[in-house]
Coordinates of C-alpha atoms in Angstrom, one line a residue:
M1 CA 86.7 85.6 80.0
A2 CA 87.4 88.8 82.5
N3 CA 83.9 86.8 83.8
K4 CA 86.1 83.4 84.1
K5 CA 89.3 85.3 86.1
F6 CA 86.9 86.9 88.3
L7 CA 85.5 83.5 89.0
G8 CA 88.7 81.9 89.4
L9 CA 89.9 85.0 92.1
M10 CA 86.6 84.7 94.0
V11 CA 87.3 80.5 93.7
G12 CA 90.8 80.9 95.2
S13 CA 90.0 83.9 98.0
V14 CA 87.7 80.9 99.5
G15 CA 90.4 78.8 100.1
V16 CA 92.8 81.0 101.1
V17 CA 91.2 84.2 102.7
Y18 CA 88.4 82.0 104.4
G19 CA 90.4 78.5 105.2
D20 CA 90.8 80.0 108.8
I21 CA 87.3 80.9 109.5
G22 CA 85.3 78.4 107.6
T23 CA 86.6 75.7 110.5
S24 CA 85.3 77.9 113.3
P25 CA 82.0 75.7 112.6
L26 CA 84.3 72.7 114.1
Y27 CA 83.9 74.2 117.6
A28 CA 82.9 77.6 118.0
F29 CA 79.1 76.6 118.6
R30 CA 80.0 73.6 120.7
V31 CA 82.0 75.3 123.4
A32 CA 80.4 78.4 123.4
V33 CA 76.7 76.9 124.3
D34 CA 78.3 74.4 126.8
A35 CA 79.9 77.3 128.5
A36 CA 76.7 79.3 128.7
K37 CA 74.3 75.8 129.9
G38 CA 75.8 75.5 132.8
S39 CA 74.9 72.6 135.0
S40 CA 71.6 72.4 133.1
L41 CA 70.7 71.3 129.7
P42 CA 70.7 73.9 127.1
G43 CA 67.3 75.6 126.2
N44 CA 66.3 78.3 124.0
E45 CA 67.5 81.5 125.6
V46 CA 70.7 79.3 125.5
V47 CA 71.2 78.8 122.2
Y48 CA 69.3 81.9 120.8
G49 CA 71.6 84.0 123.0
V50 CA 74.9 82.4 121.4
L51 CA 73.4 82.6 118.0
S52 CA 72.5 85.9 118.4
L53 CA 75.9 86.9 119.5
I54 CA 77.6 84.4 116.3
T55 CA 75.4 86.4 113.6
W56 CA 75.8 89.8 114.8
A57 CA 79.9 89.2 115.4
L58 CA 80.0 88.4 112.2
L59 CA 77.9 90.8 110.8
L60 CA 79.6 93.6 112.9
I61 CA 83.1 93.0 113.0
V62 CA 83.3 90.5 110.0
T63 CA 81.5 92.2 107.2
L64 CA 80.9 95.8 108.1
K65 CA 84.9 96.8 109.9
Y66 CA 87.1 93.9 107.5
V67 CA 84.9 93.0 104.3
V68 CA 83.0 96.3 103.7
I69 CA 86.0 99.2 105.0
L70 CA 89.5 97.5 105.7
L71 CA 89.3 96.1 102.1
R72 CA 88.6 99.4 100.7
A73 CA 92.4 100.7 103.0
D74 CA 94.7 99.1 100.6
N75 CA 98.4 100.0 100.6
K76 CA 99.1 99.9 96.6
G77 CA 96.7 97.1 96.3
E78 CA 98.0 95.3 99.6
G79 CA 96.6 94.7 102.8
G80 CA 97.6 94.2 106.4
M81 CA 98.9 95.3 109.4
F82 CA 102.1 96.7 108.3
A83 CA 100.6 97.9 105.0
L84 CA 98.2 99.9 107.5
M85 CA 100.9 100.8 109.1
A86 CA 102.7 102.5 106.3
L87 CA 99.6 104.1 105.1
G88 CA 99.4 106.0 108.9
Q89 CA 102.9 106.2 108.9
S90 CA 103.0 108.4 105.1
V91 CA 99.9 111.0 106.5
A92 CA 101.5 111.6 110.2
K93 CA 105.7 111.5 110.5
K94 CA 105.7 113.1 114.0
S95 CA 103.6 110.2 115.1
T96 CA 105.9 107.4 113.7
P97 CA 107.2 105.8 116.9
V98 CA 103.7 105.0 118.2
I99 CA 102.6 104.1 115.1
V100 CA 105.5 101.4 114.7
G101 CA 105.2 100.5 118.3
L102 CA 101.2 99.3 117.4
G103 CA 102.9 97.5 114.2
I104 CA 104.7 95.5 116.1
A105 CA 101.9 94.7 119.1
G106 CA 99.9 94.1 116.0
A107 CA 102.1 91.5 114.4
A108 CA 103.4 89.9 117.9
F109 CA 99.4 88.9 118.5
F110 CA 99.4 88.3 114.8
Y111 CA 102.3 84.9 115.6
G112 CA 100.5 84.3 119.1
D113 CA 97.3 83.8 116.9
A114 CA 99.2 81.4 114.2
V115 CA 100.7 78.7 116.7
I116 CA 96.9 78.3 117.8
T117 CA 95.0 77.7 114.7
P118 CA 96.9 74.8 112.8
A119 CA 96.6 73.2 116.3
I120 CA 92.7 73.8 117.4
S121 CA 92.1 73.2 113.8
V122 CA 93.7 69.9 113.9
L123 CA 92.2 69.1 116.9
S124 CA 88.8 69.3 116.5
A125 CA 88.6 67.7 112.7
M126 CA 89.9 64.3 114.3
E127 CA 87.7 64.6 117.1
G128 CA 85.0 63.8 114.9
L129 CA 86.6 60.4 114.8
T130 CA 85.7 59.5 117.6
L131 CA 81.6 59.5 116.5
I132 CA 83.0 56.6 114.2
S133 CA 84.2 54.4 116.6
P134 CA 85.1 55.6 120.0
T135 CA 88.3 53.5 119.9
F136 CA 89.6 56.1 117.7
E137 CA 89.7 58.9 121.2
K138 CA 93.7 57.9 121.8
F139 CA 94.3 57.8 118.4
V140 CA 93.3 61.6 118.2
V141 CA 96.2 63.5 119.8
P142 CA 98.7 60.9 117.7
L143 CA 97.2 61.8 114.5
S144 CA 96.9 65.5 114.7
V145 CA 100.8 65.7 115.6
L146 CA 101.3 63.6 112.7
I147 CA 99.3 65.6 110.3
L148 CA 101.0 68.2 111.5
I149 CA 104.4 67.1 110.8
L150 CA 103.9 65.8 107.3
L151 CA 102.3 69.7 106.7
F152 CA 105.1 71.3 107.5
S153 CA 107.6 69.0 106.4
V154 CA 106.5 69.8 102.8
Q155 CA 106.6 73.8 103.0
S156 CA 110.0 73.9 101.6
R157 CA 108.7 72.4 98.3
G158 CA 106.2 75.6 98.3
T159 CA 102.3 76.0 97.9
S160 CA 101.1 76.9 94.3
K161 CA 100.5 73.4 93.1
V162 CA 98.5 72.4 96.5
A163 CA 97.4 75.9 95.9
A164 CA 95.6 75.4 93.3
F165 CA 93.0 72.6 95.1
F166 CA 92.8 74.6 97.8
G167 CA 89.7 76.8 96.4
P168 CA 87.5 73.9 95.4
I169 CA 87.9 72.1 98.4
T170 CA 87.1 74.8 100.7
V171 CA 83.7 75.3 98.1
V172 CA 82.5 71.9 98.1
W173 CA 83.0 72.5 102.3
F174 CA 81.2 75.5 103.2
L175 CA 78.6 73.4 100.4
T176 CA 78.8 70.7 103.4
L177 CA 78.2 73.1 106.3
A178 CA 75.7 75.1 104.5
L179 CA 74.0 71.3 103.6
G180 CA 74.3 69.7 107.0
G181 CA 72.5 73.3 108.8
V182 CA 69.2 73.2 105.6
I183 CA 69.0 70.0 107.3
N184 CA 68.4 70.6 111.0
I185 CA 66.7 74.0 110.4
V186 CA 63.8 72.6 108.2
A187 CA 62.9 70.2 111.4
N188 CA 63.1 72.8 113.7
P189 CA 62.3 76.4 111.8
G190 CA 62.3 78.3 115.5
V191 CA 65.6 78.7 115.5
L192 CA 65.9 81.8 113.2
L193 CA 64.4 83.5 115.5
A194 CA 67.5 84.2 117.2
L195 CA 68.5 86.5 113.8
N196 CA 66.9 89.3 116.3
P197 CA 69.9 91.2 118.1
W198 CA 67.9 91.5 121.2
Y199 CA 68.3 87.8 122.3
G200 CA 72.3 88.3 122.3
V201 CA 71.8 91.3 124.1
Q202 CA 69.4 90.1 126.7
F203 CA 71.6 86.9 127.1
L204 CA 74.8 89.4 128.2
L205 CA 72.2 91.6 130.7
N206 CA 71.0 88.2 132.3
H207 CA 74.1 86.3 132.7
G208 CA 76.3 89.0 134.2
F209 CA 79.8 87.0 134.2
L210 CA 78.9 84.4 132.7
G211 CA 77.8 86.0 129.4
L212 CA 81.3 87.8 129.5
T213 CA 82.6 84.1 129.5
V214 CA 80.4 83.0 126.8
L215 CA 81.9 86.4 124.9
G216 CA 84.9 85.3 125.0
L217 CA 84.3 81.6 123.2
V218 CA 81.2 83.1 121.0
F219 CA 84.4 85.5 119.6
L220 CA 86.0 81.8 118.2
A221 CA 83.1 82.9 114.8
I222 CA 85.3 85.3 113.8
T223 CA 89.0 84.4 114.3
G224 CA 90.3 84.6 110.6
A225 CA 89.5 88.2 109.9
E226 CA 92.7 89.5 110.1
T227 CA 93.6 87.0 107.2
L228 CA 91.3 88.7 105.3
Y229 CA 92.8 91.5 105.2
A230 CA 96.3 90.6 105.1
D231 CA 95.5 88.8 101.8
L232 CA 94.3 91.7 99.6
G233 CA 96.9 91.4 97.4
H234 CA 96.5 88.1 96.5
F235 CA 92.9 88.8 94.8
G236 CA 92.1 91.2 95.1
R237 CA 88.6 93.6 96.9
K238 CA 86.2 92.7 94.6
P239 CA 86.5 88.7 94.8
I240 CA 86.8 88.5 98.4
Q241 CA 83.7 90.6 99.1
A242 CA 81.9 88.3 96.8
A243 CA 83.2 85.4 97.9
W244 CA 81.9 86.4 101.4
F245 CA 78.4 87.3 100.9
V246 CA 77.6 84.9 98.1
L247 CA 79.3 81.9 99.7
V248 CA 81.0 82.1 102.8
L249 CA 78.8 83.8 105.4
P250 CA 75.7 82.1 104.1
C251 CA 77.1 78.9 104.5
L252 CA 78.5 79.9 107.9
L253 CA 75.1 81.4 109.1
L254 CA 73.4 78.2 108.0
N255 CA 75.8 76.2 109.9
Y256 CA 75.6 77.7 113.2
F257 CA 71.5 77.9 113.1
G258 CA 71.9 74.1 111.9
Q259 CA 73.9 73.7 115.3
G260 CA 71.4 75.6 117.1
A261 CA 68.2 73.4 115.6
L262 CA 69.8 70.4 116.6
V263 CA 70.8 71.4 119.9
L264 CA 67.0 72.0 120.8
T265 CA 65.4 69.5 119.3
H266 CA 68.0 66.7 120.5
P267 CA 70.1 68.3 124.0
E268 CA 72.6 65.5 123.8
T269 CA 74.4 66.1 121.0
L270 CA 76.1 69.1 122.7
T271 CA 79.1 66.4 122.9
N272 CA 79.5 67.1 119.2
T273 CA 77.4 69.4 117.2
F274 CA 78.8 70.0 113.8
F275 CA 79.4 66.3 113.0
L276 CA 76.2 64.9 114.4
L277 CA 74.5 67.6 111.9
Y278 CA 75.0 64.9 109.8
P279 CA 73.7 61.3 109.5
D280 CA 75.6 58.2 110.3
W281 CA 76.4 56.9 107.3
A282 CA 77.9 60.6 105.9
L283 CA 80.2 61.0 108.9
P284 CA 83.2 59.0 107.4
F285 CA 83.3 61.5 103.9
I286 CA 82.9 64.5 106.6
V287 CA 85.7 63.8 108.8
V288 CA 88.4 63.1 106.0
L289 CA 86.6 67.0 104.3
A290 CA 87.1 68.4 107.7
A291 CA 90.6 66.9 108.1
I292 CA 91.3 68.6 104.2
A293 CA 89.6 71.9 105.3
T294 CA 91.9 72.8 108.6
V295 CA 94.8 71.6 106.9
V296 CA 93.5 74.5 104.4
A297 CA 93.3 76.7 107.8
A298 CA 96.6 76.3 109.1
Q299 CA 98.4 76.6 105.8
A300 CA 96.6 80.1 104.8
V301 CA 97.9 80.7 108.4
I302 CA 101.7 79.4 107.8
T303 CA 101.8 81.3 104.3
G304 CA 100.7 84.1 106.8
T305 CA 103.3 83.8 109.0
F306 CA 106.4 83.3 106.5
S307 CA 104.9 86.9 104.5
L308 CA 104.4 88.7 107.7
T309 CA 108.0 87.4 108.5
R310 CA 109.6 89.1 104.9
Q311 CA 108.2 92.4 105.4
A312 CA 109.2 92.9 109.5
I313 CA 112.4 91.5 107.9
Q314 CA 112.2 94.8 105.0
L315 CA 111.1 96.8 107.6
G316 CA 113.9 96.6 109.9
M317 CA 111.8 94.7 112.5
L318 CA 113.8 91.4 112.5
P319 CA 117.0 90.1 111.7
R320 CA 117.8 88.8 108.6
F321 CA 116.1 85.3 108.0
G322 CA 117.1 82.8 105.2
I323 CA 114.0 83.1 102.6
T324 CA 113.8 80.4 99.3
H325 CA 111.7 81.2 96.7
T326 CA 109.7 78.1 95.7
S327 CA 108.1 79.9 93.0
E328 CA 110.0 81.0 89.9
S329 CA 106.4 83.3 88.8
M330 CA 104.5 84.1 91.9
S331 CA 106.7 86.3 94.0
G332 CA 104.6 85.5 97.6
Q333 CA 105.0 81.9 97.4
I334 CA 108.2 81.6 100.1
Y335 CA 110.0 79.2 102.3
L336 CA 111.8 80.5 105.8
P337 CA 112.8 77.0 107.2
R338 CA 113.9 78.7 110.8
V339 CA 110.2 80.1 111.1
N340 CA 108.7 77.2 109.8
W341 CA 110.5 74.8 112.5
M342 CA 110.2 77.3 115.0
L343 CA 106.4 77.4 114.6
L344 CA 106.1 74.1 114.1
I345 CA 107.6 73.2 118.0
A346 CA 105.2 75.4 118.7
V347 CA 102.1 74.2 117.4
L348 CA 103.3 70.6 118.5
L349 CA 103.7 72.0 122.0
M350 CA 100.0 72.9 122.2
V351 CA 98.5 69.9 120.8
V352 CA 100.8 67.9 123.4
M353 CA 99.6 70.5 126.2
F354 CA 96.0 71.0 126.0
Q355 CA 94.9 67.7 124.2
S356 CA 91.6 68.2 122.7
S357 CA 90.2 71.4 120.8
T358 CA 87.9 72.6 123.6
N359 CA 90.7 72.8 126.2
L360 CA 92.6 75.1 123.3
A361 CA 89.3 77.4 123.0
S362 CA 90.7 78.7 126.6
A363 CA 93.7 79.5 124.7
Y364 CA 92.6 81.0 121.6
G365 CA 91.0 84.6 120.5
V366 CA 93.3 86.9 123.5
A367 CA 95.9 87.4 120.6
V368 CA 93.6 87.9 118.2
T369 CA 91.1 90.5 119.7
A370 CA 94.5 92.4 120.3
A371 CA 95.2 92.3 117.0
M372 CA 91.9 93.7 115.8
V373 CA 91.6 96.8 118.4
I374 CA 94.7 97.7 117.0
T375 CA 93.9 97.4 113.1
S376 CA 91.1 99.3 114.5
M377 CA 93.0 102.5 116.3
L378 CA 95.4 102.3 112.8
A379 CA 92.2 102.6 111.2
I380 CA 91.1 105.5 112.4
L381 CA 93.9 107.3 111.4
V382 CA 93.5 106.2 108.0
L383 CA 90.7 106.9 107.5
W384 CA 90.9 110.1 109.2
Q385 CA 94.3 111.8 108.2
Y386 CA 94.8 109.7 104.6
W387 CA 90.9 109.0 103.5
K388 CA 90.4 112.8 104.6
W389 CA 86.8 112.3 106.3
P390 CA 85.9 114.5 109.4
L391 CA 87.7 112.8 112.6
W392 CA 83.0 112.7 113.6
Q393 CA 82.7 110.6 110.6
T394 CA 85.5 108.5 111.2
L395 CA 85.0 108.0 114.6
A396 CA 80.9 107.7 114.5
L397 CA 82.0 104.5 111.9
L398 CA 84.4 103.2 114.2
L399 CA 84.4 103.7 117.4
P400 CA 81.3 101.2 118.3
L401 CA 83.4 98.6 116.5
M402 CA 86.5 99.0 118.4
V403 CA 83.9 99.4 121.6
L404 CA 82.6 96.6 120.4
E405 CA 86.3 94.8 119.8
Q406 CA 87.2 95.5 123.7
F407 CA 84.5 93.9 125.0
F408 CA 85.3 91.1 123.2
F409 CA 88.8 91.6 124.2
A410 CA 87.9 91.8 128.4
A411 CA 85.9 89.0 127.6
N412 CA 89.0 86.9 126.0
M413 CA 90.9 88.1 129.3
L414 CA 89.2 85.9 131.6
K415 CA 90.6 83.2 130.3
V416 CA 94.0 83.9 130.8
F417 CA 94.5 81.5 133.5
D418 CA 92.8 78.7 132.1
G419 CA 95.3 78.9 129.1
G420 CA 95.4 82.6 127.6
W421 CA 98.3 83.6 129.3
L422 CA 100.0 81.5 126.8
P423 CA 99.2 83.9 123.4
L424 CA 99.9 86.8 125.5
V425 CA 103.3 85.4 126.7
L426 CA 104.3 84.8 123.1
A427 CA 103.3 88.2 121.8
A428 CA 105.1 89.5 124.7
C429 CA 108.1 87.6 123.5
I430 CA 108.0 88.6 120.0
A431 CA 107.2 91.9 120.2
T432 CA 110.1 92.5 123.0
I433 CA 112.7 91.1 120.4
M434 CA 110.8 93.5 117.8
W435 CA 111.4 96.4 119.5
T436 CA 114.6 95.6 120.5
W437 CA 115.8 94.9 117.6
V438 CA 114.3 97.8 116.0
R439 CA 116.0 100.0 118.7
G440 CA 119.4 97.9 118.6
S441 CA 119.4 99.0 114.7
R442 CA 118.8 102.8 115.2
L443 CA 121.3 103.1 117.5
L444 CA 124.1 100.7 115.1
A445 CA 122.9 103.1 112.5
K446 CA 124.0 106.4 114.6
Q447 CA 126.9 104.5 116.0
T448 CA 128.3 103.8 112.5
R449 CA 127.2 107.5 111.1
K450 CA 130.0 108.4 113.2
D451 CA 132.6 106.3 111.7
E452 CA 131.7 107.4 108.4
A453 CA 133.1 109.8 106.2
D454 CA 131.4 112.1 104.0
M455 CA 131.5 110.6 100.7
E456 CA 131.9 114.2 99.3
W457 CA 134.9 114.8 101.4
L458 CA 136.4 111.7 100.8
L459 CA 135.9 112.5 96.4
R460 CA 138.4 115.6 97.4
R461 CA 140.7 113.5 99.1
L462 CA 141.0 111.1 96.3
D463 CA 141.8 113.8 93.7
A464 CA 144.1 115.5 95.9
K465 CA 145.9 112.2 96.5
P466 CA 144.5 109.9 94.0
P467 CA 145.8 106.2 95.2
H468 CA 147.2 103.3 93.4
R469 CA 144.4 102.2 91.0
V470 CA 143.7 97.9 90.1
P471 CA 141.8 97.0 87.7
G472 CA 137.8 95.8 88.0
T473 CA 134.7 96.7 89.5
A474 CA 134.5 96.9 93.2
V475 CA 130.9 97.4 94.8
F476 CA 130.8 98.4 98.4
F477 CA 127.8 98.3 100.3
T478 CA 126.1 101.0 102.5
A479 CA 122.8 102.0 104.2
D480 CA 123.5 105.9 103.5
P481 CA 124.1 106.5 100.2
T482 CA 125.9 110.1 100.9
A483 CA 128.0 108.3 103.5
A484 CA 131.9 106.7 102.1
P485 CA 131.4 103.2 103.5
T486 CA 133.6 101.3 105.9
A487 CA 134.1 98.9 103.9
L488 CA 135.6 101.5 101.2
M489 CA 137.8 103.2 104.3
H490 CA 139.3 100.1 105.7
N491 CA 140.2 99.2 102.0
L492 CA 142.4 102.4 101.5
K493 CA 143.7 102.4 104.7
H494 CA 145.0 98.8 104.8
N495 CA 145.1 98.0 101.5
R496 CA 145.7 101.5 99.6
V497 CA 144.3 100.7 96.6
L498 CA 141.2 101.5 94.7
H499 CA 139.7 99.9 91.7
E500 CA 138.7 101.2 88.2
R501 CA 135.3 101.7 88.8
N502 CA 133.9 102.1 92.1
I503 CA 130.1 101.1 92.9
I504 CA 128.6 102.3 96.2
L505 CA 125.6 100.5 96.0
S506 CA 122.9 101.4 98.6
I507 CA 119.5 98.8 99.4
K508 CA 116.3 101.0 100.9
T509 CA 113.1 99.7 102.4
E510 CA 110.3 101.8 100.8
D511 CA 106.7 102.5 102.9
V512 CA 104.5 100.8 100.1
P513 CA 104.2 96.5 99.2
R514 CA 106.0 96.5 96.3
V515 CA 107.8 98.8 94.0
P516 CA 107.8 99.4 90.3
R517 CA 110.4 98.6 88.0
Y518 CA 110.7 101.6 86.4
E519 CA 111.1 103.6 90.2
R520 CA 114.0 100.6 91.3
L521 CA 116.9 102.1 90.3
T522 CA 118.8 105.7 90.9
V523 CA 122.0 105.8 89.0
D524 CA 124.1 108.5 90.1
R525 CA 127.6 109.1 88.5
V526 CA 129.2 111.3 91.2
S527 CA 133.1 111.0 89.4
D528 CA 134.9 109.1 86.9
T529 CA 135.4 106.5 88.8
F530 CA 132.6 106.2 91.7
I531 CA 129.1 105.4 90.4
R532 CA 126.2 105.4 93.1
V533 CA 123.5 103.3 92.7
V534 CA 120.1 103.2 94.7
A535 CA 117.8 100.6 94.7
R536 CA 114.0 100.7 96.5
Y537 CA 112.4 98.0 97.1
G538 CA 108.9 97.3 98.9
F539 CA 108.5 95.5 102.2
M540 CA 107.0 92.4 100.5
E541 CA 110.0 92.2 97.8
T542 CA 113.1 90.5 98.7
P543 CA 116.2 91.9 97.3
S544 CA 118.8 90.9 95.0
V545 CA 121.8 91.9 93.9
P546 CA 122.2 90.1 90.4
K547 CA 118.9 90.7 89.8
I548 CA 119.9 94.9 90.5
F549 CA 122.5 94.5 87.9
E550 CA 120.6 93.4 85.8
V551 CA 118.3 96.4 85.8
C552 CA 121.3 98.0 85.8
R553 CA 122.2 97.1 82.2
R554 CA 119.2 98.8 81.0
K555 CA 120.5 102.0 82.8
D556 CA 123.9 101.8 80.5
L557 CA 125.6 100.2 83.3
N558 CA 127.1 97.3 82.5
V559 CA 128.1 95.3 85.1
D560 CA 129.8 91.6 85.3
V561 CA 128.7 89.6 88.1
A562 CA 131.1 87.3 87.6
T563 CA 134.0 89.4 87.9
T564 CA 133.3 92.1 90.5
S565 CA 134.3 92.2 94.1
F566 CA 131.8 93.0 96.5
F567 CA 132.8 94.5 100.5
L568 CA 130.8 94.2 102.6
S569 CA 131.5 94.9 106.5
R570 CA 130.7 92.6 109.2
R571 CA 130.3 94.5 112.0
N572 CA 131.7 92.6 115.7
L573 CA 128.7 94.1 117.9
K574 CA 130.6 94.7 121.8
T575 CA 127.8 95.6 124.4
T576 CA 129.1 98.8 125.9
P577 CA 128.0 99.9 130.0
K578 CA 127.7 103.7 128.4
S579 CA 124.8 102.1 126.2
E580 CA 121.2 103.9 125.7
M581 CA 119.8 100.1 126.2
P582 CA 119.6 98.0 128.9
A583 CA 122.2 95.5 129.9
W584 CA 119.8 92.7 129.2
Q585 CA 118.4 94.6 125.8
D586 CA 122.2 95.1 124.9
K587 CA 122.7 91.4 124.9
L588 CA 119.4 90.2 123.6
F589 CA 120.6 92.6 120.4
V590 CA 124.1 91.1 120.1
A591 CA 122.5 87.8 119.8
L592 CA 120.3 88.5 117.0
A593 CA 122.6 90.2 115.1
R594 CA 124.9 87.2 115.8
S595 CA 122.0 84.8 114.2
A596 CA 121.1 86.9 111.4
Q597 CA 122.2 85.1 108.0
D598 CA 124.5 86.6 106.7
A599 CA 124.8 89.8 103.8
T600 CA 126.0 87.6 101.6
T601 CA 123.4 84.7 101.7
Y602 CA 120.6 86.8 101.9
F603 CA 121.5 89.2 98.6
R604 CA 122.3 86.2 96.5
I605 CA 125.8 87.5 96.6
P606 CA 128.4 85.1 94.4
T607 CA 129.9 83.7 97.8
D608 CA 133.4 83.5 95.4
R609 CA 133.7 86.9 94.8
V610 CA 132.9 88.8 98.0
V611 CA 135.6 90.0 100.7
E612 CA 134.6 90.4 104.1
V613 CA 135.8 93.4 106.3
G614 CA 135.7 93.3 110.3
T615 CA 135.0 96.0 112.4
Q616 CA 133.8 96.1 116.2
V617 CA 131.3 98.2 116.8
A618 CA 130.5 98.9 120.4
V619 CA 126.4 99.3 121.3

């Protein structure tokens, strides 16, 4: 039984975790060799050099850094940029601003990658149609647009049913990659000499600037490694590692070497090395399978974007967006309408602007390499401070890998003027939005604290001069459970009444992915009429007020949500010349705050039980 479960997780991880890196053979080898050969036909030096670089990039960056090291750096079983950031914060409190800055930058670059991955994957698959018949060339872009629109349109239905097919289909895809490679390696086994790393080093040393350009394109073979770490919580470390060593890595290497053998034997096949690995009669099947594989890869990136956005919202790095749960049993199955449609528009722009996977390859890689360097910086902190490794051991292991990634980053920066500026601009815009929201939220909290009274002081005043009581229960929301909520103060000031039972509810996000149910709630009976409830959630969870009060019943606090009044403070933000932020950032923060989903919907509070108290706050 345990073996069946492990196999199921392993096959599932092949579909979700490795969908992105599994579509790289469609374009990575071809564009790298095409750039390396210059105006002549590709020879042994070029093919061996490119294959050697691809092989050792897969072994050092993906295998050693991500599969062997980072999959062990989990935060309560979860991985990803924010999980690593939270681990770093837990052991280096004084460096929190720097760590948060790195987390914001890493997340922003992930979004840049998320825009390009679906576009380049689907385009490269559709380009296989031109080998069936040249007349299909004019349909490549329209079909790519159609597939992407359909893919994004079904997101609201949830991916649980489709995901069940992802694993088996992607397993077939990887076996097909291996088969195409083996057929051509048998015809030219000498290509296996490229396993020697010296061919890659020699190519870089002999070709200078051209070598660096090729290195940037070689990096396309390892895009998707960040997704591997981010999806750790879905499948667990051992199934992901087993899938990589048993299936994914061997199949990728066999396919790349097969493409190399084909080009050495038939240099003219460089026009589309991947699809020409297979006989003409198999092309329709391969094109369809490639299209499905690219949809799987795109789906993995879309799902990852939804998950990352929810984490950013919970950690206070983005305003509240509408989140729809598409599965009752799986908390990770979520849909964010605003993110979905913004991502679709950006992806379609990529397809229309670049028209082909070769052109789009120039824009790919910059964001991914930057995210990888940031991950390495955070990983050094975690291994040193959290795992308590000696600093020299940590640096001996990770510093060479980070230097290698910086070479990849420098190589990709050469593509900035050919399209690489796009993900950089996108990442810069997202980082600006996130940093503005973090900074503005802190200033707003600081200003709000000035206007709030201490809860203990308020209770003494109420005991000394009791207000008029009305029957029922009232719930007041506050970020600081020790302070009297603004809505409570306004209710006393203007209505001069107090309910028989008053609950001060504070919802906090912890630096862990998920909070165990037994640690979810703290109920403190402050007085006969006041109860303080603190609900704790992880950054991968979405709070729900009805569920909070379901848990309250187990702690002898019975609240009938249908008859309870919920008091919320609706802040009307105004800019002020005295703000600590520049005027442009002030205006951006106010605009972001106004675009945020209201608390009633986000926390799933019954709309007919909400009383909103408006306040003006200058930021």
